[in-house]
Short mmCIF file of C-alpha atoms and ligand atoms in Angstrom, two decimals:
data_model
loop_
_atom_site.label_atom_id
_atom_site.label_comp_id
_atom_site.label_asym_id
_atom_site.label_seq_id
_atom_site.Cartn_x
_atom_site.Cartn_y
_atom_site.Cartn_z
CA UNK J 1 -6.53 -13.86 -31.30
CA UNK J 2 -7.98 -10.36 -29.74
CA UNK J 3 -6.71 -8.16 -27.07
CA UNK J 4 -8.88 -9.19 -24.00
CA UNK J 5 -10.05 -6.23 -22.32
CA UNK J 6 -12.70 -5.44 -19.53
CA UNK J 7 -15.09 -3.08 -19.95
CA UNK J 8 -15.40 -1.73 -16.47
CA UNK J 9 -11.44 -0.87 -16.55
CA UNK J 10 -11.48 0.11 -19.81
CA UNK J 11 -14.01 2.87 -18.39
CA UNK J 12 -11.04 3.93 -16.15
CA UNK J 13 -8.56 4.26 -18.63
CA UNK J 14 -7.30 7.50 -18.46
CA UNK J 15 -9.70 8.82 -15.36
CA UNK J 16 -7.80 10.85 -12.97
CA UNK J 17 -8.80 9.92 -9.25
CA UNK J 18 -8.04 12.69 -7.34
CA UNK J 19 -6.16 11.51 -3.98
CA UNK J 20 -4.74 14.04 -0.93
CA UNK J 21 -4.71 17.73 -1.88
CA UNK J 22 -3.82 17.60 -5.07
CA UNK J 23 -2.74 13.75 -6.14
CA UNK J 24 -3.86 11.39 -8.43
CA UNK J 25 -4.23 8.31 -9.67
CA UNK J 26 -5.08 7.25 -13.03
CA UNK J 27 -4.75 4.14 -14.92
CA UNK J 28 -2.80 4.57 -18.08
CA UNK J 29 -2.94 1.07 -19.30
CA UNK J 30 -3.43 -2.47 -19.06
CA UNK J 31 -2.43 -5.98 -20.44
CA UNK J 32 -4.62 -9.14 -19.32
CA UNK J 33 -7.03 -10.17 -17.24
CA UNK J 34 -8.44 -12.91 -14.67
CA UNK J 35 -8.54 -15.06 -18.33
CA UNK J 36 -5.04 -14.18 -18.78
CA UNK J 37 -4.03 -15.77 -15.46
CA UNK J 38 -5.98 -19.04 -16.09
CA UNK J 39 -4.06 -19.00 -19.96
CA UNK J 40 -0.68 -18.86 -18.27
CA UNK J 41 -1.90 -21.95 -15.31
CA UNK J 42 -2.86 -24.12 -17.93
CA UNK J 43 0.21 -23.95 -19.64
CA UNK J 44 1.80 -25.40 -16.36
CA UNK J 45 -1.35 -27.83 -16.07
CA UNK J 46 -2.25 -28.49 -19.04
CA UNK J 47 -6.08 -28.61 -21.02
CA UNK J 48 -7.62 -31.42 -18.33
CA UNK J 49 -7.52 -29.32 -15.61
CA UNK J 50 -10.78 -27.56 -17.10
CA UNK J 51 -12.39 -30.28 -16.12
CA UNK J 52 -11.35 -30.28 -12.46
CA UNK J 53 -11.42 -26.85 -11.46
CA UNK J 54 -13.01 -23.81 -12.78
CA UNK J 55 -11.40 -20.71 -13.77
CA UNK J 56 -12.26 -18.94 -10.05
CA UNK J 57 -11.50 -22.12 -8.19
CA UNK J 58 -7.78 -22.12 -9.86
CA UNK J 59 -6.99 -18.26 -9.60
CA UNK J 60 -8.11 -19.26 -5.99
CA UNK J 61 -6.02 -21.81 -5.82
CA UNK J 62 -2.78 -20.49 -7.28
CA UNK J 63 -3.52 -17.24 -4.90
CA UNK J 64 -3.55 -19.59 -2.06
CA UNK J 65 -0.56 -21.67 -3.13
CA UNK J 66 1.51 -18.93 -4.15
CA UNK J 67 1.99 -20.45 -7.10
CA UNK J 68 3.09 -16.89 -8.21
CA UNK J 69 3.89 -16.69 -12.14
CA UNK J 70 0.42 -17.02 -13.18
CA UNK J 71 -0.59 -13.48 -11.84
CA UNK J 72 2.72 -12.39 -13.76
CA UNK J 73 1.47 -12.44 -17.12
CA UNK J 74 -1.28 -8.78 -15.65
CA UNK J 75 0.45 -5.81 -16.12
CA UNK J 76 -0.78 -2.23 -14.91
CA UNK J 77 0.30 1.13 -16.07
CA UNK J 78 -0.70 4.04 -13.89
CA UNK J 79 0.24 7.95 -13.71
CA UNK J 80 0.66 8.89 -10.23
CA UNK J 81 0.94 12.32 -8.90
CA UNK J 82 1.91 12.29 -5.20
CA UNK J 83 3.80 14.23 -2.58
CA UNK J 84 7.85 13.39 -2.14
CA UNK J 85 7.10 11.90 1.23
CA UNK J 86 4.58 9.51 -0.46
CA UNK J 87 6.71 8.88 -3.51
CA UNK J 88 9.71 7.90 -0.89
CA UNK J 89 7.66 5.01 0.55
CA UNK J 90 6.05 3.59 -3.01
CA UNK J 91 9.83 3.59 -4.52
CA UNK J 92 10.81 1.29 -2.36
CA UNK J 93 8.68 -1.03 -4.10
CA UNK J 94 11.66 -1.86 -6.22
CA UNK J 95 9.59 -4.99 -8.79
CA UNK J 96 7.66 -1.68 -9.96
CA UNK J 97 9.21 0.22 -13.37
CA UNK J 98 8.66 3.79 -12.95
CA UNK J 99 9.59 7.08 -14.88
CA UNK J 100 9.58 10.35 -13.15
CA UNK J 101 8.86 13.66 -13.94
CA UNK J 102 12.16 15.56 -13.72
CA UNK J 103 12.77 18.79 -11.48
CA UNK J 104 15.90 19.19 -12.92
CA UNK J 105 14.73 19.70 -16.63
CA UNK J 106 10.98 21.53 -15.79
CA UNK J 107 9.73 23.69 -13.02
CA UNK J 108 8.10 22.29 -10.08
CA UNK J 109 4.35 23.42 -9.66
CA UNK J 110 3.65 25.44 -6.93
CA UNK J 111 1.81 22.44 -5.02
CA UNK J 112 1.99 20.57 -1.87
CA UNK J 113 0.25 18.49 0.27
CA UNK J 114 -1.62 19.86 3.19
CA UNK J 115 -3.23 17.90 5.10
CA UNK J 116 -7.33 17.98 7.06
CA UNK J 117 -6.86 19.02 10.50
CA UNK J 118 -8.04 15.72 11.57
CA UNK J 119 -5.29 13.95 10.09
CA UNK J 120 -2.55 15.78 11.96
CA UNK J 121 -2.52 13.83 15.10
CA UNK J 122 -1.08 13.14 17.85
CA UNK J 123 2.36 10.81 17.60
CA UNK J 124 1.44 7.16 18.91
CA UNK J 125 3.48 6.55 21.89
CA UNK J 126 3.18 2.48 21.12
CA UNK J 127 3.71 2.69 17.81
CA UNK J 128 6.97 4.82 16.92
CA UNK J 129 5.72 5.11 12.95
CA UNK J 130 2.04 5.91 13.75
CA UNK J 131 -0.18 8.51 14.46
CA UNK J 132 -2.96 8.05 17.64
CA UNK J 133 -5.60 10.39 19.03
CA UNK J 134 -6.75 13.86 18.17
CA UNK J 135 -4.82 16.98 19.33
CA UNK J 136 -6.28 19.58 20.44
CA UNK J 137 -7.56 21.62 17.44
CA UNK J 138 -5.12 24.98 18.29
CA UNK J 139 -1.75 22.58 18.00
CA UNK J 140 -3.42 20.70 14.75
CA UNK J 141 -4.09 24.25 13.13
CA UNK J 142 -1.10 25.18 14.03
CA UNK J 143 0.85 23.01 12.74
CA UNK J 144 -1.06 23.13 9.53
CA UNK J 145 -0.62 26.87 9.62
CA UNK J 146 3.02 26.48 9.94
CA UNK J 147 2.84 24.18 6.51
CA UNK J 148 0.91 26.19 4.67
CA UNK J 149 3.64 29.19 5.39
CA UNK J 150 6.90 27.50 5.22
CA UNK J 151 5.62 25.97 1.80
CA UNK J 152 4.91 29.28 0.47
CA UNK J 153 7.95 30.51 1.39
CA UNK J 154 9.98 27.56 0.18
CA UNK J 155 8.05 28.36 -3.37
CA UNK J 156 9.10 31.45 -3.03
CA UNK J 157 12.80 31.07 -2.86
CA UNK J 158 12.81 28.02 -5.31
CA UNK J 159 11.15 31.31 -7.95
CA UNK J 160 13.97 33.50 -6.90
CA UNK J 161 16.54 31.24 -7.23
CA UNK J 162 15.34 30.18 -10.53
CA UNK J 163 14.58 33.96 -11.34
CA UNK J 164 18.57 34.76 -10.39
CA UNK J 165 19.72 31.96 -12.57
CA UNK J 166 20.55 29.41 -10.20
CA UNK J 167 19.91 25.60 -12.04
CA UNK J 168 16.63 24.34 -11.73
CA UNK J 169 18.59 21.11 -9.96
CA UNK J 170 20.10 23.28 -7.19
CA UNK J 171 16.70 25.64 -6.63
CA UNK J 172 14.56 22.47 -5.95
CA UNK J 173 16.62 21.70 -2.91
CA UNK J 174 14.91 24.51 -1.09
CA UNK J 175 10.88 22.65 -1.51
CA UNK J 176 10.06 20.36 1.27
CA UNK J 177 8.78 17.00 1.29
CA UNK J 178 5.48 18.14 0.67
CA UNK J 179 5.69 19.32 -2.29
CA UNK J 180 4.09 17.46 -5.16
CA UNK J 181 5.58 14.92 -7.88
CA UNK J 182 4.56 12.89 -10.67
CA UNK J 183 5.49 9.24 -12.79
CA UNK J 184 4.51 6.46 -14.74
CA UNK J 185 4.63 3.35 -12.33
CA UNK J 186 4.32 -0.10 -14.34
CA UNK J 187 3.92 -3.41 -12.29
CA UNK J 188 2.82 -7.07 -12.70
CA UNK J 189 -0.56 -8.35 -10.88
CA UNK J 190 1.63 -10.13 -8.36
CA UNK J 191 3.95 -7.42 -7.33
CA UNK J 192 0.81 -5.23 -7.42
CA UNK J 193 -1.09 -7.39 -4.62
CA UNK J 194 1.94 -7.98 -2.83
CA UNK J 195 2.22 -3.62 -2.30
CA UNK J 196 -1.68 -3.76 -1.60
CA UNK J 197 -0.73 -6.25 0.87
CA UNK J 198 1.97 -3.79 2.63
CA UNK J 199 0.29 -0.48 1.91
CA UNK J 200 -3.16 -1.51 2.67
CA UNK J 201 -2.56 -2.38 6.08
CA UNK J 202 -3.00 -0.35 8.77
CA UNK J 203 0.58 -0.30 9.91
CA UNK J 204 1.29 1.67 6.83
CA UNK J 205 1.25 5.69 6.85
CA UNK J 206 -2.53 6.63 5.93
CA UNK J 207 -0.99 8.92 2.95
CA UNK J 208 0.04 5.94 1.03
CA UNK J 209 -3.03 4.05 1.79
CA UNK J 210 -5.37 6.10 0.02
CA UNK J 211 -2.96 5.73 -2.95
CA UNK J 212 -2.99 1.99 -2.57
CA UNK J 213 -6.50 1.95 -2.18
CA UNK J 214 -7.15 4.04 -5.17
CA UNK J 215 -4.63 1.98 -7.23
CA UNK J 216 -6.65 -1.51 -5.52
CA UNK J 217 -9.38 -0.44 -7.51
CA UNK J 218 -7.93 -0.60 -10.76
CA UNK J 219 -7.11 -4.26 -9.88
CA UNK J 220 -10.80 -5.04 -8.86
CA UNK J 221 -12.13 -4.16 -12.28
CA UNK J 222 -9.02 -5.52 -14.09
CA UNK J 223 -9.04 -8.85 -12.66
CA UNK J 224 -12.21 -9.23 -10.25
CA UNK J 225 -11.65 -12.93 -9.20
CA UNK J 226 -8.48 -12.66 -8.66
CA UNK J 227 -9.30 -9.10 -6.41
CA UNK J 228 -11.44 -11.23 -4.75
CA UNK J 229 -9.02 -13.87 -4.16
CA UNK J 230 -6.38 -11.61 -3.03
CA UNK J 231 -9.21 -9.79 -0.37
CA UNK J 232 -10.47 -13.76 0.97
CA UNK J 233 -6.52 -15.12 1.40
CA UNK J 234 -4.26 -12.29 1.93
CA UNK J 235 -5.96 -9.36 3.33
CA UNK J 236 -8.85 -11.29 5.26
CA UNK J 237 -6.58 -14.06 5.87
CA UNK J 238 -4.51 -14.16 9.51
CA UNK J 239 -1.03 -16.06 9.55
CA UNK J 240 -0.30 -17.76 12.51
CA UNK J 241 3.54 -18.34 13.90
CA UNK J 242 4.41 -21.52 15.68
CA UNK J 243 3.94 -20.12 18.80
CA UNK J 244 0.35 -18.69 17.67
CA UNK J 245 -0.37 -22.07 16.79
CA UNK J 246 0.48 -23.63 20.16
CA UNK J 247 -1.69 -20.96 21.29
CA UNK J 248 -4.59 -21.64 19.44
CA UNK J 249 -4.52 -25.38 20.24
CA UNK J 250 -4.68 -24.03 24.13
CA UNK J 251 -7.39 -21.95 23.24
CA UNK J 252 -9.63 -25.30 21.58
CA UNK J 253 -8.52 -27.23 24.55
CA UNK J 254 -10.27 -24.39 26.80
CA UNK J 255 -7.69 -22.15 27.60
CA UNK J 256 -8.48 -18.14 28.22
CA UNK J 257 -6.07 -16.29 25.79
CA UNK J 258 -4.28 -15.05 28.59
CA UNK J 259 -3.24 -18.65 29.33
CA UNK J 260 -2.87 -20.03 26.10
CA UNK J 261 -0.32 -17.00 25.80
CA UNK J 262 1.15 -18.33 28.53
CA UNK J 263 1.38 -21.92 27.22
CA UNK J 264 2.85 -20.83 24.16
CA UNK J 265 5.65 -18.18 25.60
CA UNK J 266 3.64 -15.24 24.36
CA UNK J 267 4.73 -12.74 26.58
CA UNK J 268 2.01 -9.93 27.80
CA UNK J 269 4.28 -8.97 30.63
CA UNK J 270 7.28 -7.47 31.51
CA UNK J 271 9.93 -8.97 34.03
CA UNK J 272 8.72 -6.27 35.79
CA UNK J 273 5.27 -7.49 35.58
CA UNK J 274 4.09 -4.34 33.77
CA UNK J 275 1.50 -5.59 31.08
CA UNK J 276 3.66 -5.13 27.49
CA UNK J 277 2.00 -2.50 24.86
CA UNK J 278 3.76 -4.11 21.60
CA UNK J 279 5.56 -7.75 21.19
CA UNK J 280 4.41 -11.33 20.16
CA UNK J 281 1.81 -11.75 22.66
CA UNK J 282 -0.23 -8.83 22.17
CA UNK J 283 0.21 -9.51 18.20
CA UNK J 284 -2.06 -12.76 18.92
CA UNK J 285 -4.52 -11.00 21.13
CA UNK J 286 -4.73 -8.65 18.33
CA UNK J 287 -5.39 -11.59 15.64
CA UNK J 288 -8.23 -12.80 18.44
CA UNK J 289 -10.05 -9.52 18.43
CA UNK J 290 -9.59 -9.37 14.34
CA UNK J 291 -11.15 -12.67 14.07
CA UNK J 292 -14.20 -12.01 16.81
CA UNK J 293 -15.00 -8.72 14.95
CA UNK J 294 -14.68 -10.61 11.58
CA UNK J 295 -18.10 -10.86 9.79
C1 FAD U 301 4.74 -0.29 7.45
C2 FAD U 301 6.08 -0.18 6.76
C3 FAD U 301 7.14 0.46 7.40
C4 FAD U 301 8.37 0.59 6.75
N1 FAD U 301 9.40 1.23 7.39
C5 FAD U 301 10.58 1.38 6.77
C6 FAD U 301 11.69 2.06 7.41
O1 FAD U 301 11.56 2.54 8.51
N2 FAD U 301 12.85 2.17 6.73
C7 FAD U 301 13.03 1.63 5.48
O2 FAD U 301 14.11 1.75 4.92
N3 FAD U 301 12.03 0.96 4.86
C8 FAD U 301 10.82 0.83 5.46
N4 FAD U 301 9.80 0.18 4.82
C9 FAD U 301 10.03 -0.33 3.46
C10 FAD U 301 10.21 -1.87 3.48
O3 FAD U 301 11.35 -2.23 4.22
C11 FAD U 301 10.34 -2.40 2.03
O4 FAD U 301 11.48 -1.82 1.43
C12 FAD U 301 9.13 -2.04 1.18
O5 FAD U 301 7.94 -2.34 1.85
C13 FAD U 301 9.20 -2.81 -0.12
O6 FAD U 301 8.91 -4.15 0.16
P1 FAD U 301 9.51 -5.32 -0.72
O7 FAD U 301 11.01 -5.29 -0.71
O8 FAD U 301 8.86 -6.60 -0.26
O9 FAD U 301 8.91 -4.94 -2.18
P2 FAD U 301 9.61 -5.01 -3.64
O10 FAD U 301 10.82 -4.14 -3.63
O11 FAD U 301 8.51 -4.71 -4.59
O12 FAD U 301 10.04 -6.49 -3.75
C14 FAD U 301 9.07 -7.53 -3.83
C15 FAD U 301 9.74 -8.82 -3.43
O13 FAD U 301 10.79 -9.10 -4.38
C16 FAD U 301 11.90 -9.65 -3.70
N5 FAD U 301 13.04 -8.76 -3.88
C17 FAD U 301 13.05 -7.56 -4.50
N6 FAD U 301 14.29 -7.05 -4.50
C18 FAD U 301 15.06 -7.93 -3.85
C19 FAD U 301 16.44 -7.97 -3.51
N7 FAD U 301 17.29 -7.01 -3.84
N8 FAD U 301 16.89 -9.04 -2.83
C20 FAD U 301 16.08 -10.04 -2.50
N9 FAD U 301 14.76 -10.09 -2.78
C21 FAD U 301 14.27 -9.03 -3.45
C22 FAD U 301 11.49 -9.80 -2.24
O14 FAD U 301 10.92 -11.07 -2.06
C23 FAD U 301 10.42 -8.77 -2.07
O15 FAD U 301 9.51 -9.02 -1.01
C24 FAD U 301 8.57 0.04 5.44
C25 FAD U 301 7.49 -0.61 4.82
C26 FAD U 301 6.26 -0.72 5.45
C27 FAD U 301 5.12 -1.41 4.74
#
């Protein structure tokens, strides 16, 4: 029996994909493949279902029917460097093994994240973890101007410190979140897709979507059908609650979304009768306008 591999991610292997100021991803290692998925199905299915489905049309239909274990059997290896604010978020992915580089027992690089101009925005007044519009370019440079000093001086008490003696575990507590770290993250194809899923979408802080989109990539030339899978069901895909769902039966019967809303308790306004900014009912106009600007 050979190792399966796949040439286009074995050209990868090892590539570092520069991400933010001075991130990366690269992909250390992999085990499986699309094949491997379909191995692990049958096994559950047994040798006739060649003959009723395909390979694509099962990784398509164990995507779609969460039939989950299959996708278990991929694993990914990456090296990720990233700043401590990113790294906060992608921990919390807790299915993912990771080893860290250590600040107590080396000395942090004199790195951080600083980010375009364009990217320091405005905070979004609807949603209270998002950015919105431009500011005006003197508070952007500002700000970034403010970064770029405290940083430096942060680095330069975390030198003195270390330069007085102080432990390199007590002199790190002077760098801010900025600053730049580094691990091994390991994760099965599942769990993998399941943080695309979260850190892909737009709800998610655009600093940890470039990593996700970086580490997406590795996926797409690992496992391409079931990439393609994942992008058709999960990310293209729109879930509808039961309310949504009375909703869209109003809408085939003729109903403007407005009243289908309506039909379905899908509140747009306030008791007030101020129009609402956030809540279920402007979720489903949302979906609407995803699925009218869908190609
Ligand atoms: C847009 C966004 C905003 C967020 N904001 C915040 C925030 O303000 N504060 C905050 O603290 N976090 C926040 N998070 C983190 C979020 O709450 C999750 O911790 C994170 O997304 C990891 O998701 P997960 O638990 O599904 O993933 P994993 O930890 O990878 O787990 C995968 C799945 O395994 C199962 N699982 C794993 N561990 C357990 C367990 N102990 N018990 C039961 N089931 C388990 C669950 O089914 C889970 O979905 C945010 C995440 C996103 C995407």
């Amino acid at each position: 029996m050979s190792r399966p591999f796949v040439p286009e991610a074995d050209r990868l292997l090892g590539v570092k994909r520069p991400v933010l100021s001075h991130g990366f991803v690269v992909l250390v290692d992999y085990m499986g493949n699309d094949a491997a998925i379909v191995q692990a199905a049958r096994v559950s299915y047994g040798p006739g279902t060649k003959s009723i489905r395909d390979d694509r049309g099962l990784i398509r239909y164990l995507l779609r029917h969460r039939h989950t274990t299959p996708f278990e059997m991929v694993e990914f290896k990456f090296l990720v460097r990233l700043p401590i604010y990113v790294a906060r978020q992608m921990v919390r992915h807790r299915t993912a093994s990771l080893n860290e580089f250590s600040q107590r027992y080396s000395i942090v690089p004199d790195e951080f994240d600083l980010p375009p101009v364009e990217e320091i925005r405005r905070q979004s007044a609807r949603n209270r973890q998002g950015r919105a519009e431009a500011l005006p370019p003197a508070v952007a440079g500002r700000f970034r101007a403010d970064l770029e000093r405290v940083s430096h001086e942060a680095y330069a008490a975390y030198t003195m410190a270390l330069e007085a003696g102080v432990a390199r575990e007590t002199a790190r507590m002077v760098l801010p979140l900025a600053y730049y770290t580094q691990w091994y993250w390991k994760i099965d194809l599942w769990n993998l897709l399941h943080f695309l899923s979260l850190r892909l979408d737009a709800h998610s802080q655009e600093e940890i979507r470039v990593y996700a989109a970086e580490l997406a990539k590795a996926v797409q030339a690992v496992c391409p059908v079931a990439y393609e899978a994942f992008e058709d069901f999960v990310l293209g895909g729109v879930q509808l609650s039961r309310k949504e769902r009375r909703a869209v039966r109003s809408l085939l019967e003729g109903a403007t979304p407005e009243k289908a809303c309506a039909d379905a308790h899908l509140p747009l306004t306030r008791e007030d009768g101020q129009p609402m900014s956030t809540g279920e009912g402007v979720e489903f106009l949302e979906k609407l306008d995803r699925i009218r600007a869908s190609t």
